[in-house]
XYZ file of C-alpha atoms in Angstrom:
368
model
C -35.830 -66.948 -15.056
C -39.353 -65.669 -14.444
C -42.156 -68.169 -14.981
C -44.513 -67.152 -17.765
C -47.948 -68.378 -16.780
C -49.278 -68.435 -20.327
C -46.340 -70.605 -21.378
C -47.609 -73.297 -18.996
C -50.722 -73.647 -21.165
C -50.242 -75.974 -24.132
C -51.134 -73.935 -27.215
C -51.659 -77.014 -29.388
C -54.547 -78.019 -27.122
C -56.108 -74.580 -27.560
C -55.682 -74.890 -31.321
C -57.624 -78.179 -31.290
C -60.703 -76.422 -29.941
C -60.318 -73.248 -32.004
C -60.332 -75.343 -35.193
C -63.626 -77.043 -34.319
C -66.316 -76.327 -36.912
C -68.385 -73.299 -35.960
C -72.108 -73.095 -36.862
C -72.776 -70.658 -39.712
C -75.415 -68.829 -37.680
C -73.250 -68.340 -34.597
C -70.678 -65.558 -34.459
C -68.480 -64.649 -31.493
C -68.134 -60.896 -30.972
C -65.625 -59.578 -28.459
C -66.676 -56.226 -26.988
C -63.673 -54.046 -26.065
C -63.644 -50.847 -24.007
C -61.378 -48.401 -22.154
C -61.632 -48.819 -18.386
C -61.567 -46.284 -15.567
C -57.793 -45.835 -15.747
C -58.097 -44.162 -19.136
C -55.278 -46.324 -20.461
C -56.150 -49.989 -19.884
C -58.555 -52.053 -21.957
C -61.143 -54.648 -20.956
C -63.068 -57.166 -23.047
C -65.740 -59.847 -22.980
C -67.504 -61.943 -25.612
C -71.082 -62.679 -26.624
C -72.651 -64.818 -29.356
C -74.859 -63.291 -32.054
C -76.841 -65.185 -34.699
C -75.765 -63.081 -37.697
C -72.584 -61.809 -39.316
C -72.319 -58.112 -38.416
C -71.238 -55.774 -41.203
C -71.111 -52.629 -39.064
C -70.803 -51.867 -35.359
C -74.229 -50.229 -35.329
C -75.860 -53.607 -36.081
C -74.670 -55.039 -32.766
C -76.753 -54.798 -29.586
C -75.853 -52.642 -26.618
C -74.403 -54.540 -23.692
C -73.290 -53.746 -20.155
C -70.688 -54.706 -17.570
C -69.871 -54.360 -13.878
C -68.332 -50.907 -13.696
C -67.461 -51.331 -10.017
C -64.779 -53.813 -11.135
C -63.264 -51.489 -13.738
C -63.133 -48.210 -11.795
C -66.165 -46.820 -13.634
C -69.061 -47.167 -11.169
C -69.967 -47.833 -7.541
C -71.088 -51.279 -6.432
C -74.537 -50.012 -5.478
C -75.159 -48.836 -9.058
C -72.609 -50.743 -11.086
C -74.058 -51.300 -14.570
C -72.191 -49.418 -17.304
C -73.478 -49.537 -20.882
C -71.426 -50.518 -23.921
C -72.272 -48.851 -27.245
C -70.542 -50.587 -30.202
C -68.800 -48.025 -32.436
C -66.041 -49.631 -34.563
C -65.959 -53.164 -35.997
C -62.867 -55.228 -36.829
C -62.083 -58.785 -37.870
C -60.927 -61.135 -35.108
C -57.391 -62.447 -35.854
C -57.499 -64.881 -32.916
C -60.778 -66.710 -33.563
C -60.842 -65.854 -37.283
C -63.718 -66.905 -39.536
C -66.746 -64.638 -39.234
C -65.904 -63.677 -35.651
C -65.439 -60.006 -34.815
C -63.911 -57.489 -32.428
C -65.892 -54.367 -31.642
C -64.635 -51.236 -29.923
C -67.225 -49.684 -27.630
C -67.972 -46.394 -25.928
C -68.928 -46.518 -22.244
C -71.968 -44.801 -20.714
C -73.108 -44.447 -17.107
C -76.448 -45.580 -15.688
C -77.982 -42.231 -16.701
C -76.760 -42.612 -20.307
C -74.127 -39.918 -19.871
C -70.589 -40.683 -21.129
C -68.356 -42.403 -18.583
C -65.490 -40.265 -17.297
C -62.936 -41.955 -19.559
C -65.189 -41.909 -22.633
C -63.432 -39.171 -24.587
C -64.570 -40.555 -27.909
C -67.977 -38.902 -27.798
C -66.662 -35.337 -27.581
C -63.886 -36.143 -30.080
C -66.445 -37.423 -32.589
C -68.538 -34.274 -32.205
C -65.491 -32.098 -32.909
C -64.399 -34.200 -35.894
C -67.881 -33.998 -37.390
C -67.781 -30.232 -36.964
C -64.569 -29.892 -39.040
C -65.099 -32.703 -41.546
C -64.744 -30.300 -44.497
C -61.118 -29.684 -43.425
C -60.407 -33.427 -43.833
C -58.017 -33.736 -40.868
C -55.547 -36.596 -41.261
C -53.588 -38.098 -38.384
C -50.845 -40.659 -38.029
C -49.597 -41.737 -34.600
C -46.247 -43.366 -33.846
C -46.963 -45.637 -30.887
C -43.886 -46.501 -28.824
C -44.040 -49.273 -26.219
C -41.737 -51.408 -24.083
C -41.779 -55.161 -23.544
C -41.371 -56.409 -19.974
C -40.801 -59.821 -18.477
C -43.229 -61.026 -15.803
C -40.976 -59.564 -13.112
C -41.358 -56.070 -14.594
C -37.786 -55.987 -15.938
C -37.377 -55.040 -19.618
C -37.572 -58.137 -21.792
C -34.161 -59.506 -22.739
C -32.205 -57.273 -20.344
C -29.669 -58.896 -17.993
C -31.432 -59.696 -14.709
C -28.639 -58.326 -12.555
C -27.545 -55.439 -14.700
C -28.092 -53.411 -17.835
C -27.439 -53.832 -21.545
C -24.842 -51.684 -23.287
C -25.547 -47.967 -23.827
C -28.078 -46.782 -26.385
C -26.845 -46.560 -29.934
C -26.955 -49.947 -31.679
C -30.589 -50.809 -30.924
C -32.608 -48.351 -33.044
C -33.790 -50.244 -36.148
C -31.272 -52.879 -35.090
C -30.794 -56.440 -36.326
C -29.333 -59.329 -34.348
C -29.997 -61.214 -31.125
C -27.707 -58.868 -29.170
C -29.551 -55.762 -30.390
C -33.293 -56.532 -30.487
C -35.470 -58.402 -28.012
C -38.974 -59.654 -28.788
C -39.236 -59.227 -32.566
C -41.676 -62.169 -32.756
C -44.257 -60.106 -30.871
C -43.782 -57.193 -33.276
C -44.270 -59.408 -36.334
C -47.300 -61.234 -34.952
C -48.891 -57.952 -33.948
C -48.302 -56.496 -37.412
C -50.090 -59.414 -39.104
C -52.899 -59.356 -36.530
C -53.501 -55.662 -37.281
C -53.564 -56.265 -41.038
C -56.027 -59.137 -40.618
C -58.233 -57.110 -38.293
C -58.385 -54.164 -40.675
C -56.388 -51.772 -38.513
C -54.635 -49.111 -40.604
C -51.133 -50.041 -39.450
C -48.466 -48.316 -41.531
C -45.167 -49.748 -40.279
C -42.925 -50.804 -37.398
C -39.369 -50.410 -36.121
C -37.130 -51.185 -33.157
C -36.619 -48.131 -30.946
C -33.637 -46.477 -29.246
C -33.902 -48.339 -25.922
C -33.530 -52.131 -26.118
C -36.893 -53.954 -25.692
C -38.627 -50.789 -26.896
C -40.536 -50.907 -30.182
C -42.788 -48.720 -32.282
C -45.672 -49.200 -34.673
C -47.368 -46.512 -36.703
C -51.095 -46.210 -37.431
C -52.438 -43.966 -40.170
C -53.110 -41.940 -42.090
C -56.589 -41.910 -40.550
C -59.202 -39.226 -41.019
C -61.054 -37.806 -38.034
C -62.371 -40.244 -35.436
C -60.764 -43.230 -37.175
C -57.421 -42.264 -35.624
C -58.554 -42.989 -32.094
C -60.540 -46.077 -33.087
C -57.682 -47.696 -34.965
C -54.973 -46.880 -32.421
C -57.017 -48.229 -29.505
C -57.725 -51.441 -31.417
C -54.039 -51.745 -32.339
C -53.164 -51.406 -28.648
C -55.669 -54.118 -27.736
C -54.181 -56.453 -30.341
C -50.676 -55.758 -29.035
C -51.596 -56.650 -25.454
C -53.452 -59.731 -26.649
C -50.566 -60.967 -28.828
C -48.030 -60.394 -26.054
C -50.300 -62.329 -23.678
C -49.816 -65.414 -25.857
C -46.049 -65.063 -25.407
C -46.247 -64.493 -21.644
C -44.770 -61.008 -22.092
C -46.102 -57.711 -20.683
C -46.519 -54.561 -22.754
C -46.146 -51.242 -20.969
C -47.042 -47.852 -22.408
C -45.358 -46.057 -19.522
C -43.705 -42.889 -20.930
C -40.512 -43.468 -18.930
C -40.291 -47.162 -18.025
C -36.605 -47.021 -17.063
C -35.100 -44.082 -15.166
C -31.697 -42.771 -16.092
C -29.976 -42.486 -19.462
C -32.648 -44.335 -21.426
C -35.168 -42.962 -23.892
C -38.772 -42.639 -22.858
C -41.780 -43.609 -24.964
C -44.100 -41.273 -26.818
C -46.980 -41.213 -29.266
C -45.755 -38.643 -31.770
C -48.790 -37.362 -33.646
C -48.545 -36.361 -37.300
C -51.300 -34.034 -38.407
C -52.527 -32.171 -41.456
C -55.653 -30.620 -42.915
C -56.444 -30.345 -46.603
C -55.174 -26.728 -46.794
C -51.854 -27.871 -45.266
C -51.501 -30.547 -47.933
C -52.195 -28.154 -50.797
C -49.630 -25.905 -52.487
C -48.547 -23.142 -50.134
C -49.681 -25.199 -47.152
C -46.556 -24.344 -45.161
C -48.165 -21.035 -44.196
C -51.181 -22.892 -42.775
C -48.800 -25.221 -40.920
C -46.919 -22.272 -39.415
C -50.189 -20.651 -38.340
C -51.264 -23.928 -36.724
C -47.994 -24.140 -34.811
C -48.504 -20.634 -33.452
C -51.985 -21.615 -32.234
C -50.644 -24.801 -30.631
C -48.073 -22.744 -28.760
C -50.745 -20.515 -27.234
C -52.454 -23.588 -25.732
C -49.298 -25.465 -24.716
C -50.247 -25.946 -21.060
C -53.726 -27.255 -21.928
C -52.275 -29.704 -24.427
C -49.787 -31.009 -21.881
C -52.635 -31.717 -19.456
C -54.482 -33.683 -22.147
C -51.473 -35.614 -23.439
C -51.335 -38.275 -20.730
C -53.972 -39.810 -18.431
C -52.595 -38.083 -15.336
C -52.908 -34.486 -16.546
C -49.247 -34.187 -17.482
C -47.676 -35.939 -14.495
C -46.569 -38.945 -16.556
C -45.031 -36.733 -19.206
C -43.012 -34.825 -16.594
C -40.756 -37.870 -16.353
C -40.305 -37.973 -20.144
C -40.305 -34.389 -21.450
C -37.058 -33.265 -19.860
C -35.286 -31.701 -22.838
C -33.091 -34.794 -23.107
C -33.400 -38.072 -25.006
C -34.993 -36.526 -28.097
C -37.634 -34.550 -26.184
C -38.481 -30.928 -25.556
C -38.925 -29.491 -22.063
C -42.434 -29.866 -20.724
C -42.290 -26.240 -19.578
C -41.419 -24.673 -22.927
C -43.008 -24.686 -26.370
C -40.720 -24.896 -29.384
C -40.816 -25.762 -33.067
C -38.290 -26.395 -35.799
C -37.528 -28.133 -39.072
C -36.198 -31.680 -38.554
C -35.668 -30.926 -34.853
C -36.479 -33.948 -32.685
C -35.795 -31.906 -29.581
C -38.704 -29.551 -30.314
C -42.339 -29.683 -29.238
C -43.419 -29.527 -32.880
C -41.277 -30.827 -35.720
C -41.706 -29.861 -39.343
C -40.216 -32.721 -41.379
C -37.418 -31.544 -43.667
C -39.181 -32.600 -46.849
C -42.252 -30.594 -45.784
C -40.095 -27.503 -45.413
C -38.576 -28.106 -48.841
C -41.888 -28.784 -50.609
C -43.757 -26.008 -48.814
C -46.714 -28.232 -47.879
C -47.546 -31.388 -45.952
C -47.926 -31.945 -42.222
C -46.513 -31.267 -38.757
C -45.483 -33.661 -35.998
C -46.552 -32.996 -32.408
C -43.905 -34.799 -30.336
C -45.456 -34.053 -26.933
C -48.109 -36.803 -26.483
C -47.041 -39.560 -24.074
C -47.109 -43.207 -25.117
C -50.083 -43.805 -22.806
C -52.115 -40.854 -24.099
C -55.723 -41.177 -25.176
C -55.659 -40.496 -28.941
C -59.224 -39.184 -28.783
C -58.115 -36.425 -26.395
C -54.958 -35.669 -28.384
C -56.651 -35.359 -31.766
C -59.571 -33.392 -30.340
C -57.224 -30.900 -28.691
C -55.239 -30.414 -31.892
C -58.410 -29.667 -33.840
C -59.769 -27.333 -31.166
C -56.538 -25.309 -31.237
C -55.767 -25.255 -34.960
C -59.136 -25.360 -36.762
C -61.686 -24.129 -34.233
C -59.206 -21.508 -32.973
C -60.085 -22.030 -29.320
C -57.938 -20.382 -26.652
C -57.790 -22.501 -23.511
C -56.917 -21.906 -19.882
C -53.226 -22.084 -19.096
């Protein structure tokens, strides 16, 4: 059995210190940002002498970008601009978590800061009231990189009984799911639900509906909370789109999307028009839907295991093997939303939502 380092630390001792009385005029704020990988998160904490009510009240900060893949050692300071404030479910009280944008020494956005351009696009189309909901799939791993709960010298039984399963022989790691759910609710993340997924040790949570830039902010914070909760259990979370080769489902971040005209009576026509526009920019979307310009998704979007082929664009009602799915009830009611099933589990939601808006509302035609 793999040794879980965090399990060697006595949590009751930690609790003793975390329950010490905290001065009213001292608040711990954890600054959180996306690092140079475009998919991992970093964090550090500072003390402020007031209770922040909004991210904009917090001071700028900086960090050593040469240690996060975001700067060279000879010019390593990278700036942190606070942008979204949440409650801290770990320290509790008046303590906060704040999501930050990253900026280079010259005050230009860091290479993996896709929030800035996303925010500009969302502001441009605010009258369309774009709503998003993302279904974040992830896989739990033991410290040795093997899926959590899987036999060490073999494999569990074939897929089938695990999706939304119940029982110790069907689901592995539910405690992490439940703790993460409560942490999100406490923090103020717009988490909508959870379920066990098709592959054992694979789970999903949903965030939304969120309007505009809130989608990226809330999903990134939900991801941070997931990693942080799993850390307490000595378990690793991977967002790899295909963590296990072979006859096992991959992991995606299916993105549900609508504008106000889509939600109104007769909106199905607007949805169909949007799908046509998405098809014209298929190649550009694929490049934006994982941090490696589509290379990660090549392993997942094979046309098998409830996916479409990465090379072809398709759409259909209730078709989970299509690029874009129109839910059956949307087809029946003639209004609602569409589901883009192409984004990988490790996608940047800022890039995904920005691309969808550029294609469907701003009517941009991109390079293939």
